[in-house]
Tab-separated table of C-alpha atoms (C1' of nucleotides) in Angstrom:
chain	number	residue	atom	x	y	z
A	1	MET	CA	4.323	-17.951	-2.238
A	2	PRO	CA	2.991	-20.273	0.886
A	3	ARG	CA	4.654	-19.886	3.304
A	4	PRO	CA	6.079	-23.686	5.057
A	5	ASP	CA	4.070	-23.371	8.543
A	6	THR	CA	0.660	-22.080	7.196
A	7	ALA	CA	-2.263	-23.968	6.674
A	8	LYS	CA	-1.312	-26.297	9.244
A	9	PRO	CA	-3.128	-30.160	9.546
A	10	GLY	CA	-3.164	-30.085	13.464
A	11	ALA	CA	-5.351	-27.350	15.087
A	12	LEU	CA	-3.987	-23.925	16.799
A	13	ARG	CA	-3.006	-23.288	19.518
A	14	ARG	CA	-5.699	-20.740	21.319
A	15	ASP	CA	-4.363	-17.678	21.016
A	16	ALA	CA	-3.747	-18.070	17.952
A	17	GLU	CA	-6.319	-19.360	16.709
A	18	ARG	CA	-7.983	-16.044	18.429
A	19	ASN	CA	-5.465	-13.942	16.424
A	20	ARG	CA	-6.708	-16.183	13.659
A	21	GLU	CA	-10.285	-15.027	14.064
A	22	ARG	CA	-9.314	-11.092	14.260
A	23	VAL	CA	-7.432	-11.055	11.619
A	24	VAL	CA	-10.500	-12.732	9.528
A	25	ARG	CA	-12.748	-10.289	11.240
A	26	ALA	CA	-10.672	-7.317	10.698
A	27	ALA	CA	-10.472	-8.762	7.188
A	28	ARG	CA	-13.632	-8.480	6.417
A	29	GLU	CA	-13.923	-4.873	7.928
A	30	LEU	CA	-11.431	-3.881	5.930
A	31	PHE	CA	-12.715	-5.642	2.246
A	32	ALA	CA	-15.980	-4.373	2.593
A	33	GLU	CA	-15.259	-0.354	3.501
A	34	ARG	CA	-12.212	-0.173	0.935
A	35	GLY	CA	-12.770	-3.074	-1.585
A	36	LEU	CA	-10.226	-5.832	-1.838
A	37	SER	CA	-7.659	-3.476	-2.053
A	38	ALA	CA	-6.458	-3.904	1.560
A	39	GLY	CA	-2.915	-4.885	1.823
A	40	PHE	CA	-2.373	-6.999	4.688
A	41	ASN	CA	-0.030	-4.706	6.896
A	42	GLU	CA	-3.524	-2.546	7.625
A	43	VAL	CA	-5.176	-5.800	7.654
A	44	ALA	CA	-2.582	-7.296	10.342
A	45	HIS	CA	-3.123	-3.635	11.831
A	46	ARG	CA	-6.821	-3.308	12.306
A	47	ALA	CA	-6.060	-6.368	13.863
A	48	GLY	CA	-4.486	-5.059	16.701
A	49	VAL	CA	-1.831	-7.712	15.609
A	50	GLY	CA	1.236	-7.479	13.462
A	51	VAL	CA	1.404	-8.641	9.816
A	52	GLY	CA	3.661	-11.735	10.672
A	53	THR	CA	0.680	-13.075	12.467
A	54	VAL	CA	-1.640	-12.579	8.990
A	55	TYR	CA	1.057	-14.119	6.342
A	56	ARG	CA	1.929	-16.552	9.055
A	57	ARG	CA	-2.122	-17.950	9.203
A	58	PHE	CA	-3.015	-16.821	4.913
A	59	ALA	CA	-0.896	-18.526	2.340
A	60	ASP	CA	-1.652	-15.199	-0.168
A	61	LYS	CA	-4.726	-13.508	-0.516
A	62	ASP	CA	-7.378	-15.012	-1.941
A	63	GLU	CA	-6.841	-17.567	1.082
A	64	LEU	CA	-7.730	-14.633	2.993
A	65	ILE	CA	-10.163	-13.448	0.806
A	66	ARG	CA	-12.218	-16.699	1.487
A	67	ALA	CA	-12.587	-16.976	4.681
A	68	ALA	CA	-13.402	-12.633	4.705
A	69	LEU	CA	-15.971	-13.304	2.208
A	70	GLU	CA	-18.029	-15.999	3.324
A	71	GLU	CA	-20.717	-14.932	4.860
A	72	PRO	CA	-21.721	-12.590	2.611
A	73	LEU	CA	-21.885	-14.516	-0.255
A	74	HIS	CA	-24.586	-16.880	1.242
A	75	GLU	CA	-26.087	-13.686	2.062
A	76	LEU	CA	-26.038	-13.319	-1.956
A	77	ILE	CA	-27.644	-16.060	-2.119
A	78	GLU	CA	-30.884	-16.380	0.141
A	79	VAL	CA	-31.419	-13.325	-1.282
A	80	ALA	CA	-31.459	-14.621	-4.775
A	81	GLN	CA	-33.579	-17.190	-3.725
A	82	ARG	CA	-36.915	-14.754	-2.517
A	83	ALA	CA	-36.726	-12.291	-5.671
A	84	VAL	CA	-37.407	-15.610	-7.653
A	85	GLU	CA	-40.625	-16.150	-5.636
A	86	ALA	CA	-42.319	-12.308	-7.032
A	87	SER	CA	-45.794	-13.320	-9.060
A	88	ARG	CA	-45.228	-10.282	-11.747
A	89	ALA	CA	-40.586	-11.019	-12.605
A	90	TRP	CA	-40.084	-7.200	-12.870
A	91	ASP	CA	-40.871	-6.697	-9.477
A	92	GLY	CA	-38.538	-9.963	-8.676
A	93	LEU	CA	-35.737	-8.232	-11.064
A	94	GLU	CA	-36.569	-4.520	-8.751
A	95	LEU	CA	-36.198	-6.070	-6.302
A	96	LEU	CA	-33.389	-8.460	-5.754
A	97	LEU	CA	-31.885	-5.424	-7.873
A	98	ASP	CA	-32.410	-3.697	-4.497
A	99	SER	CA	-30.751	-5.636	-2.804
A	100	ILE	CA	-27.985	-6.871	-4.520
A	101	THR	CA	-27.201	-3.613	-4.437
A	102	GLN	CA	-26.976	-2.698	-0.932
A	103	LEU	CA	-25.082	-5.555	-0.495
A	104	LEU	CA	-22.378	-5.001	-2.349
A	105	VAL	CA	-22.491	-1.145	-1.763
A	106	ASP	CA	-22.334	-2.445	1.849
A	107	ASN	CA	-19.630	-4.786	1.138
A	108	LEU	CA	-17.648	-3.698	-1.826
A	109	GLY	CA	-14.768	-6.681	-1.645
A	110	LEU	CA	-17.772	-8.218	-2.006
A	111	ARG	CA	-18.474	-6.241	-5.565
A	112	ASP	CA	-15.331	-7.089	-6.279
A	113	VAL	CA	-15.321	-10.603	-7.043
A	114	ALA	CA	-18.932	-10.245	-8.128
A	115	LEU	CA	-18.565	-8.123	-10.945
A	116	GLY	CA	-15.042	-8.728	-11.435
A	117	GLY	CA	-15.460	-11.406	-13.747
A	118	GLY	CA	-13.128	-13.356	-13.140
A	119	ALA	CA	-10.723	-11.023	-11.923
A	120	TRP	CA	-10.225	-11.822	-8.237
A	121	ASP	CA	-10.826	-15.903	-9.320
A	122	LEU	CA	-11.540	-17.775	-6.019
A	123	GLY	CA	-13.800	-20.320	-7.484
A	124	VAL	CA	-16.914	-18.663	-7.000
A	125	ASP	CA	-20.128	-20.278	-7.966
A	126	GLU	CA	-23.074	-18.321	-5.287
A	127	VAL	CA	-22.445	-16.014	-8.173
A	128	GLU	CA	-22.987	-18.032	-10.598
A	129	ARG	CA	-26.408	-19.309	-9.361
A	130	VAL	CA	-27.715	-15.879	-8.753
A	131	ALA	CA	-26.450	-14.909	-12.132
A	132	GLU	CA	-29.006	-17.548	-13.514
A	133	VAL	CA	-31.631	-16.640	-10.788
A	134	MET	CA	-30.869	-12.176	-12.400
A	135	ALA	CA	-31.203	-13.919	-16.643
A	136	ALA	CA	-34.472	-16.303	-15.717
A	137	LEU	CA	-36.111	-13.329	-14.431
A	138	LEU	CA	-35.270	-11.065	-17.242
A	139	GLU	CA	-36.555	-13.989	-18.949
A	140	ARG	CA	-39.726	-13.873	-17.413
A	141	ALA	CA	-39.703	-10.071	-17.553
A	142	ALA	CA	-39.763	-9.696	-21.629
A	143	VAL	CA	-42.261	-11.762	-21.707
A	144	GLU	CA	-44.966	-9.576	-19.128
A	145	GLY	CA	-43.790	-7.179	-21.399
A	146	ASP	CA	-42.159	-5.203	-18.682
A	147	LEU	CA	-38.581	-5.303	-20.278
A	148	ARG	CA	-37.862	-2.583	-22.728
A	149	GLU	CA	-36.721	-4.005	-26.273
A	150	GLY	CA	-33.189	-4.360	-26.393
A	151	VAL	CA	-31.590	-4.612	-23.208
A	152	GLN	CA	-29.443	-7.480	-22.200
A	153	GLY	CA	-28.311	-9.657	-19.283
A	154	ASP	CA	-25.569	-7.800	-19.131
A	155	ASP	CA	-26.454	-4.293	-18.922
A	156	VAL	CA	-27.889	-5.241	-15.453
A	157	VAL	CA	-23.913	-6.220	-14.352
A	158	MET	CA	-23.281	-2.965	-15.778
A	159	VAL	CA	-26.179	-1.219	-13.915
A	160	LEU	CA	-24.937	-2.283	-11.506
A	161	TRP	CA	-21.161	-1.571	-11.619
A	162	LEU	CA	-22.773	2.267	-12.451
A	163	VAL	CA	-24.774	2.053	-9.481
A	164	THR	CA	-22.114	0.837	-6.814
A	165	ASP	CA	-18.981	2.857	-8.108
A	166	LEU	CA	-21.674	5.839	-7.440
A	167	ALA	CA	-22.101	4.430	-3.723
A	168	GLN	CA	-18.636	4.065	-3.181
A	169	HIS	CA	-17.520	7.836	-3.992
A	170	SER	CA	-21.030	8.627	-2.539
A	171	GLY	CA	-21.426	6.954	0.418
A	172	GLN	CA	-19.430	9.397	2.845
A	173	VAL	CA	-21.096	12.317	2.029
A	174	ARG	CA	-24.506	11.487	1.517
A	175	PRO	CA	-25.274	7.716	2.097
A	176	GLY	CA	-27.650	6.027	-0.191
A	177	LEU	CA	-27.525	7.917	-2.444
A	178	HIS	CA	-26.611	5.337	-4.792
A	179	ARG	CA	-30.356	4.006	-4.620
A	180	ARG	CA	-32.412	6.979	-6.504
A	181	TYR	CA	-29.678	6.831	-9.882
A	182	LEU	CA	-30.351	2.470	-8.950
A	183	GLN	CA	-34.322	3.423	-9.019
A	184	VAL	CA	-33.651	6.080	-12.347
A	185	LEU	CA	-31.487	3.696	-14.445
A	186	LEU	CA	-34.019	1.042	-13.597
A	187	ASP	CA	-37.107	3.101	-15.116
A	188	GLY	CA	-34.695	3.393	-18.152
A	189	LEU	CA	-34.653	0.022	-18.576
A	190	ARG	CA	-38.544	-1.058	-18.310
A	191	SER	CA	-40.718	-0.827	-21.489
A	192	GLY	CA	-42.869	2.186	-21.710
A	193	PRO	CA	-44.611	4.750	-24.455
A	194	GLY	CA	-42.197	5.939	-26.670
A	195	ARG	CA	-39.146	4.207	-24.778
A	196	ALA	CA	-37.972	3.336	-28.058
A	197	PRO	CA	-35.755	0.753	-28.096
A	198	LEU	CA	-32.238	0.256	-26.836
A	199	VAL	CA	-29.813	-0.107	-30.000
A	200	GLU	CA	-25.950	-0.611	-30.113
A	201	GLY	CA	-26.110	-4.399	-27.471
A	202	PHE	CA	-23.157	-5.313	-26.480
A	203	THR	CA	-21.043	-8.760	-26.498
A	204	GLU	CA	-20.413	-11.146	-23.046
A	205	GLU	CA	-16.968	-11.283	-24.190
A	206	GLN	CA	-16.555	-7.021	-24.055
A	207	ALA	CA	-18.503	-7.129	-20.864
A	208	GLN	CA	-16.613	-8.817	-18.958
A	209	SER	CA	-12.931	-7.718	-20.672
A	210	ILE	CA	-15.185	-4.617	-18.703
A	211	CYS	CA	-15.812	-5.951	-15.704
A	212	ARG	CA	-12.364	-7.190	-15.477
A	213	ARG	CA	-10.744	-3.930	-15.917
A	214	TRP	CA	-13.582	-1.708	-13.585
A	215	ALA	CA	-12.649	-4.532	-10.995
A	216	GLY	CA	-8.387	-3.189	-11.481
A	217	ALA	CA	-7.582	-6.444	-12.457
A	218	PRO	CA	-4.429	-7.876	-10.847
B	1	MET	CA	7.317	25.746	-6.979
B	2	PRO	CA	8.391	28.141	-9.838
B	3	ARG	CA	11.881	27.846	-11.766
B	4	PRO	CA	13.474	31.031	-12.487
B	5	ASP	CA	13.824	30.398	-15.608
B	6	THR	CA	10.007	29.857	-16.480
B	7	ALA	CA	7.481	32.559	-17.671
B	8	LYS	CA	10.355	34.757	-19.310
B	9	PRO	CA	8.924	38.565	-20.955
B	10	GLY	CA	10.539	38.071	-23.702
B	11	ALA	CA	10.377	35.545	-26.221
B	12	LEU	CA	11.450	32.190	-27.042
B	13	ARG	CA	14.227	31.031	-29.551
B	14	ARG	CA	12.358	29.622	-32.950
B	15	ASP	CA	13.952	25.741	-31.583
B	16	ALA	CA	12.151	27.024	-27.698
B	17	GLU	CA	9.087	27.756	-29.253
B	18	ARG	CA	8.264	24.392	-31.266
B	19	ASN	CA	9.472	22.109	-28.289
B	20	ARG	CA	6.604	24.341	-26.147
B	21	GLU	CA	4.639	23.158	-29.022
B	22	ARG	CA	5.064	19.918	-28.826
B	23	VAL	CA	4.764	19.733	-25.082
B	24	VAL	CA	1.180	21.201	-25.517
B	25	ARG	CA	0.499	18.535	-27.791
B	26	ALA	CA	1.267	15.322	-26.014
B	27	ALA	CA	-0.086	16.623	-23.003
B	28	ARG	CA	-3.566	17.042	-24.554
B	29	GLU	CA	-3.229	13.786	-25.890
B	30	LEU	CA	-1.961	11.940	-22.776
B	31	PHE	CA	-4.281	14.734	-20.611
B	32	ALA	CA	-7.451	13.556	-23.024
B	33	GLU	CA	-6.950	9.483	-22.709
B	34	ARG	CA	-5.597	9.667	-19.536
B	35	GLY	CA	-6.774	11.852	-16.843
B	36	LEU	CA	-5.134	14.940	-15.393
B	37	SER	CA	-3.413	12.507	-13.498
B	38	ALA	CA	-0.622	12.022	-16.437
B	39	GLY	CA	2.811	13.746	-15.342
B	40	PHE	CA	5.682	16.069	-16.454
B	41	ASN	CA	7.231	12.722	-17.241
B	42	GLU	CA	5.239	11.495	-19.124
B	43	VAL	CA	4.010	14.593	-21.227
B	44	ALA	CA	7.916	14.837	-22.052
B	45	HIS	CA	8.344	11.261	-23.259
B	46	ARG	CA	5.360	11.421	-25.643
B	47	ALA	CA	6.732	14.879	-27.225
B	48	GLY	CA	10.244	13.586	-27.808
B	49	VAL	CA	11.507	16.282	-25.271
B	50	GLY	CA	13.774	15.447	-22.454
B	51	VAL	CA	11.785	16.113	-18.968
B	52	GLY	CA	13.714	19.470	-18.113
B	53	THR	CA	11.900	20.449	-20.700
B	54	VAL	CA	8.931	20.327	-19.618
B	55	TYR	CA	9.848	21.427	-16.212
B	56	ARG	CA	10.875	25.171	-17.762
B	57	ARG	CA	8.669	25.836	-19.312
B	58	PHE	CA	5.377	25.603	-16.765
B	59	ALA	CA	6.071	26.337	-13.348
B	60	ASP	CA	3.108	23.589	-11.988
B	61	LYS	CA	1.126	21.610	-14.202
B	62	ASP	CA	-1.797	23.940	-13.393
B	63	GLU	CA	-0.203	25.857	-15.743
B	64	LEU	CA	-0.072	22.958	-18.711
B	65	ILE	CA	-2.988	22.021	-17.468
B	66	ARG	CA	-4.247	25.149	-18.634
B	67	ALA	CA	-2.686	25.497	-21.813
B	68	ALA	CA	-3.675	22.017	-22.995
B	69	LEU	CA	-7.158	22.666	-22.053
B	70	GLU	CA	-7.765	26.332	-24.109
B	71	GLU	CA	-9.272	24.864	-26.456
B	72	PRO	CA	-11.670	22.638	-25.835
B	73	LEU	CA	-12.930	24.001	-23.531
B	74	HIS	CA	-13.669	26.611	-26.321
B	75	GLU	CA	-15.808	23.486	-27.491
B	76	LEU	CA	-17.785	23.488	-24.139
B	77	ILE	CA	-18.959	26.897	-25.035
B	78	GLU	CA	-20.404	26.285	-28.265
B	79	VAL	CA	-22.133	23.529	-27.432
B	80	ALA	CA	-23.598	24.725	-25.056
B	81	GLN	CA	-24.761	27.401	-27.275
B	82	ARG	CA	-26.706	25.313	-30.078
B	83	ALA	CA	-28.678	23.055	-27.221
B	84	VAL	CA	-30.231	26.691	-25.778
B	85	GLU	CA	-31.206	27.243	-30.147
B	86	ALA	CA	-33.863	23.957	-29.814
B	87	SER	CA	-36.941	24.980	-29.362
B	88	ARG	CA	-38.742	21.925	-27.173
B	89	ALA	CA	-36.593	22.289	-23.572
B	90	TRP	CA	-35.811	18.800	-23.341
B	91	ASP	CA	-34.630	18.144	-26.756
B	92	GLY	CA	-31.800	20.896	-26.055
B	93	LEU	CA	-31.671	18.972	-22.589
B	94	GLU	CA	-30.655	15.586	-24.547
B	95	LEU	CA	-28.658	16.916	-27.524
B	96	LEU	CA	-26.819	18.998	-24.986
B	97	LEU	CA	-25.942	15.994	-22.736
B	98	ASP	CA	-25.670	13.926	-26.216
B	99	SER	CA	-22.656	16.078	-26.569
B	100	ILE	CA	-21.321	17.314	-23.618
B	101	THR	CA	-20.553	13.382	-22.583
B	102	GLN	CA	-18.705	12.780	-26.054
B	103	LEU	CA	-16.265	15.582	-25.456
B	104	LEU	CA	-15.392	15.082	-22.039
B	105	VAL	CA	-14.968	11.049	-22.814
B	106	ASP	CA	-12.760	11.965	-25.377
B	107	ASN	CA	-10.817	14.082	-24.130
B	108	LEU	CA	-10.887	13.111	-19.774
B	109	GLY	CA	-9.106	15.878	-18.490
B	110	LEU	CA	-11.330	18.272	-18.969
B	111	ARG	CA	-13.769	16.029	-17.610
B	112	ASP	CA	-11.545	16.446	-14.841
B	113	VAL	CA	-11.997	20.614	-14.411
B	114	ALA	CA	-15.179	20.631	-15.620
B	115	LEU	CA	-17.078	17.659	-13.179
B	116	GLY	CA	-14.180	18.377	-10.386
B	117	GLY	CA	-16.252	20.421	-8.631
B	118	GLY	CA	-13.328	22.921	-7.688
B	119	ALA	CA	-10.865	20.268	-7.689
B	120	TRP	CA	-7.942	20.918	-10.452
B	121	ASP	CA	-9.380	24.436	-9.533
B	122	LEU	CA	-8.207	26.825	-12.170
B	123	GLY	CA	-10.306	28.837	-13.009
B	124	VAL	CA	-12.163	28.115	-15.344
B	125	ASP	CA	-15.391	30.029	-16.347
B	126	GLU	CA	-16.524	28.580	-19.187
B	127	VAL	CA	-17.473	26.227	-16.697
B	128	GLU	CA	-19.740	28.173	-15.034
B	129	ARG	CA	-21.678	29.313	-18.864
B	130	VAL	CA	-22.140	25.984	-19.026
B	131	ALA	CA	-24.229	25.307	-16.182
B	132	GLU	CA	-25.554	27.989	-16.955
B	133	VAL	CA	-27.437	27.629	-19.619
B	134	MET	CA	-27.708	23.921	-18.364
B	135	ALA	CA	-29.886	24.829	-15.291
B	136	ALA	CA	-32.049	26.967	-17.497
B	137	LEU	CA	-32.519	24.419	-19.739
B	138	LEU	CA	-33.007	21.999	-17.369
B	139	GLU	CA	-36.343	25.091	-15.277
B	140	ARG	CA	-37.647	25.308	-18.881
B	141	ALA	CA	-38.136	21.006	-19.634
B	142	ALA	CA	-40.235	21.506	-15.652
B	143	VAL	CA	-42.330	24.268	-17.106
B	144	GLU	CA	-43.118	21.949	-20.322
B	145	GLY	CA	-43.694	18.975	-18.475
B	146	ASP	CA	-40.771	17.086	-19.323
B	147	LEU	CA	-38.160	16.646	-16.636
B	148	ARG	CA	-39.941	13.773	-13.933
B	149	GLU	CA	-40.770	14.773	-10.854
B	150	GLY	CA	-37.930	15.625	-7.707
B	151	VAL	CA	-35.139	15.896	-11.003
B	152	GLN	CA	-33.167	18.794	-9.690
B	153	GLY	CA	-29.551	20.773	-11.523
B	154	ASP	CA	-27.569	18.229	-9.750
B	155	ASP	CA	-28.293	15.059	-11.007
B	156	VAL	CA	-26.963	15.401	-14.357
B	157	VAL	CA	-23.608	16.270	-13.043
B	158	MET	CA	-23.137	13.366	-11.465
B	159	VAL	CA	-25.430	11.391	-14.364
B	160	LEU	CA	-22.348	13.187	-16.110
B	161	TRP	CA	-20.091	11.452	-14.025
B	162	LEU	CA	-21.523	7.898	-14.042
B	163	VAL	CA	-21.455	7.455	-17.782
B	164	THR	CA	-17.787	9.226	-18.627
B	165	ASP	CA	-16.972	6.481	-16.035
B	166	LEU	CA	-17.786	3.935	-17.418
B	167	ALA	CA	-16.660	4.938	-20.891
B	168	GLN	CA	-13.402	4.479	-18.901
B	169	HIS	CA	-13.609	1.314	-18.031
B	170	SER	CA	-15.488	0.788	-21.365
B	171	GLY	CA	-13.941	2.546	-23.766
B	172	GLN	CA	-10.664	0.924	-25.463
B	173	VAL	CA	-12.491	-2.613	-25.145
B	174	ARG	CA	-16.203	-1.223	-27.028
B	175	PRO	CA	-16.040	2.472	-27.830
B	176	GLY	CA	-19.227	4.198	-27.932
B	177	LEU	CA	-21.082	1.986	-25.010
B	178	HIS	CA	-21.254	4.553	-22.748
B	179	ARG	CA	-24.247	6.372	-24.560
B	180	ARG	CA	-26.587	3.705	-24.241
B	181	TYR	CA	-26.127	4.788	-20.430
B	182	LEU	CA	-27.079	7.676	-21.219
B	183	GLN	CA	-30.275	7.194	-22.958
B	184	VAL	CA	-31.006	4.680	-20.563
B	185	LEU	CA	-30.303	7.498	-17.024
B	186	LEU	CA	-32.643	10.068	-19.601
B	187	ASP	CA	-34.599	8.032	-20.214
B	188	GLY	CA	-34.830	7.596	-16.062
B	189	LEU	CA	-34.798	11.111	-15.799
B	190	ARG	CA	-37.839	11.966	-18.044
B	191	SER	CA	-41.324	12.561	-17.508
B	192	GLY	CA	-43.817	9.699	-17.991
B	193	PRO	CA	-46.976	7.999	-16.900
B	194	GLY	CA	-46.248	5.478	-14.085
B	195	ARG	CA	-43.320	7.028	-12.925
B	196	ALA	CA	-43.116	7.935	-9.540
B	197	PRO	CA	-41.526	11.441	-8.220
B	198	LEU	CA	-37.626	11.017	-7.313
B	199	VAL	CA	-37.222	11.000	-3.440
B	200	GLU	CA	-34.520	11.826	-1.774
B	201	GLY	CA	-32.390	14.264	-3.068
B	202	PHE	CA	-28.972	16.072	-2.268
B	203	THR	CA	-27.823	18.773	-1.376
B	204	GLU	CA	-25.128	21.171	-3.391
B	205	GLU	CA	-22.181	20.765	-0.956
B	206	GLN	CA	-23.057	16.766	-1.140
B	207	ALA	CA	-23.071	17.122	-4.824
B	208	GLN	CA	-20.006	19.335	-4.457
B	209	SER	CA	-17.999	16.787	-2.324
B	210	ILE	CA	-18.742	14.112	-4.546
B	211	CYS	CA	-17.353	15.372	-7.204
B	212	ARG	CA	-14.162	16.582	-5.820
B	213	ARG	CA	-13.700	13.260	-4.472
B	214	TRP	CA	-14.551	11.075	-8.450
B	215	ALA	CA	-12.156	13.421	-9.373
B	216	GLY	CA	-9.388	12.452	-6.744
B	217	ALA	CA	-8.650	15.310	-5.251
B	218	PRO	CA	-5.571	16.396	-4.893
C	1	DT	C1'	31.713	32.552	-39.422
C	2	DG	C1'	32.643	32.762	-34.843
C	3	DC	C1'	31.090	32.450	-29.892
C	4	DG	C1'	28.217	33.876	-26.141
C	5	DA	C1'	23.601	33.272	-24.729
C	6	DA	C1'	19.566	30.019	-24.536
C	7	DG	C1'	18.303	25.041	-24.796
C	8	DC	C1'	18.045	20.914	-24.242
C	9	DG	C1'	18.482	15.776	-21.767
C	10	DG	C1'	17.315	12.420	-19.127
C	11	DA	C1'	20.188	10.362	-14.935
C	12	DT	C1'	20.047	10.963	-10.642
C	13	DG	C1'	18.854	10.957	-5.167
C	14	DA	C1'	14.654	12.122	-2.511
C	15	DT	C1'	10.321	11.064	-1.211
C	16	DG	C1'	6.231	7.563	-0.959
C	17	DC	C1'	4.417	3.837	-1.310
C	18	DT	C1'	3.142	-1.941	-0.767
C	19	DC	C1'	5.468	-6.153	0.021
C	20	DA	C1'	7.458	-10.099	2.130
C	21	DT	C1'	10.432	-11.786	5.286
C	22	DC	C1'	13.839	-12.678	10.064
C	23	DC	C1'	14.786	-13.327	14.463
C	24	DG	C1'	14.877	-12.244	19.632
C	25	DC	C1'	10.994	-12.398	22.828
C	26	DT	C1'	7.092	-14.277	24.728
C	27	DT	C1'	3.463	-16.577	25.547
C	28	DC	C1'	1.341	-21.837	26.109
C	29	DG	C1'	0.194	-25.411	27.654
C	30	DG	C1'	1.238	-30.395	28.651
D	1	DC	C1'	8.752	-26.257	34.479
D	2	DC	C1'	10.844	-25.325	29.490
D	3	DG	C1'	10.010	-26.922	24.542
D	4	DA	C1'	7.369	-25.860	21.378
D	5	DA	C1'	4.478	-22.224	18.592
D	6	DG	C1'	3.167	-17.650	18.205
D	7	DC	C1'	3.737	-13.111	17.782
D	8	DG	C1'	5.618	-8.652	16.362
D	9	DG	C1'	7.366	-5.474	13.624
D	10	DA	C1'	11.899	-3.322	12.094
D	11	DT	C1'	13.648	-3.867	7.947
D	12	DG	C1'	15.632	-3.968	2.897
D	13	DA	C1'	13.418	-5.042	-1.638
D	14	DG	C1'	11.552	-3.704	-5.095
D	15	DC	C1'	8.668	0.155	-7.752
D	16	DA	C1'	6.178	4.976	-8.662
D	17	DT	C1'	7.188	9.534	-9.005
D	18	DC	C1'	8.718	13.484	-8.478
D	19	DA	C1'	12.322	17.604	-9.786
D	20	DT	C1'	17.024	18.848	-9.972
D	21	DC	C1'	21.164	20.469	-12.011
D	22	DC	C1'	24.582	20.698	-15.490
D	23	DG	C1'	27.914	18.828	-18.877
D	24	DC	C1'	27.204	19.571	-24.023
D	25	DT	C1'	24.242	21.180	-28.484
D	26	DT	C1'	22.436	25.095	-30.720
D	27	DC	C1'	20.925	29.168	-32.302
D	28	DG	C1'	21.300	33.923	-33.821
D	29	DC	C1'	22.819	38.638	-33.343
D	30	DA	C1'	27.137	40.993	-35.144
DNA sequence: TGCGAAGCGGATGATGCTCATCCGCTTCGG
DNA sequence: CCGAAGCGGATGAGCATCATCCGCTTCGCA
């Protein structure tokens, strides 16, 4: 539902620009704390601005989300870059997952787009790129014998959901608790003596569908 | 808000009794499928009965919940009884968690009361009893050297939350997927070569608080 | 079989949210 | 100085859920 005066060609008045800035900052904070379900009214309130101002500047939620998540999405890429450099793939994987988890926990909105399986579709190829890095790392880890038999790529996505979901519930009470279970899960995904292969896998379509539900697909 | 004609002393008319039965059955099904958040109207509809009938028979939600969960709660106890009999504590623990998980996944309402940390307080000492069995098993497993260092009792509760939460999101798409991650988590909780002790524990109060939030405390 | 009591259904109003619009007033800046 | 740009937030529409009430039906005793 685009409003007539949204996305102007000319520049904004000085005060309007300042307000826009405030709105983006408020949205970033709010989305980070509570995920993309935060509404326009709330963003406006946190920005110390009328609701009208928010609707005036952003045609729809996607536009606001994109503005609010630009920066965190870049961090995601950087983190991936650092992880591929590890000499042993499993170490890189642990580093990557630890970093991603931290990023997603610190910004639940980012989680919604990164793990949402297109639930909030804005075209984010950053996510694609990170996924590729992860897939490569996984393959290398398998070759190096560190990956438990039967583990598939989407297992990692599920692990991220599990852990970030825990963080969402525990964050206020006991910050950082999620790292404990990330460790447990990763250790369970690693190969080792007496480890039976993982059975009963699942398809990529199933994974995507689950993710969309988890993100609260609109 | 008790209604005047609730909880009668005398017996119900034959048709009324039949309707009550229907309501309890509907509630059991609904709570099982969607957790305790299901409302009276919905229960009534599923029971093929007017809303009034439900309100007439049950003073409040607690009363309905108790009626609907009586049977599943007994199953919980039985399962615990079977688990203590295992010769090796870890095996009993695996059996117990597998069974409990299945029970809670098949009945999300049961999960809400069992893991809710008193969020839906009805006095359910069944849960207490199962907790005791689990604690004993955990202690024995530690003595037998199967438990990873640093694991504490409430870790198991968190694992149950994680796994049942996954089940709630994936159940429709890929039933049984939760067992995969239960296995991974349990393997991660077991002692083994190269397993660093778990660090950064948490208190019982924190665990309880997290559980209440997770259950959507009212 | 008749009849009073018991039970029934579901429309309904209360309540509480979120969303998005509109218009009288304020502020900017040429 | 003044017209355009921008602002705020009250507001009403839309949507859930909850719990009540009352005209009608059904039961089961006598």
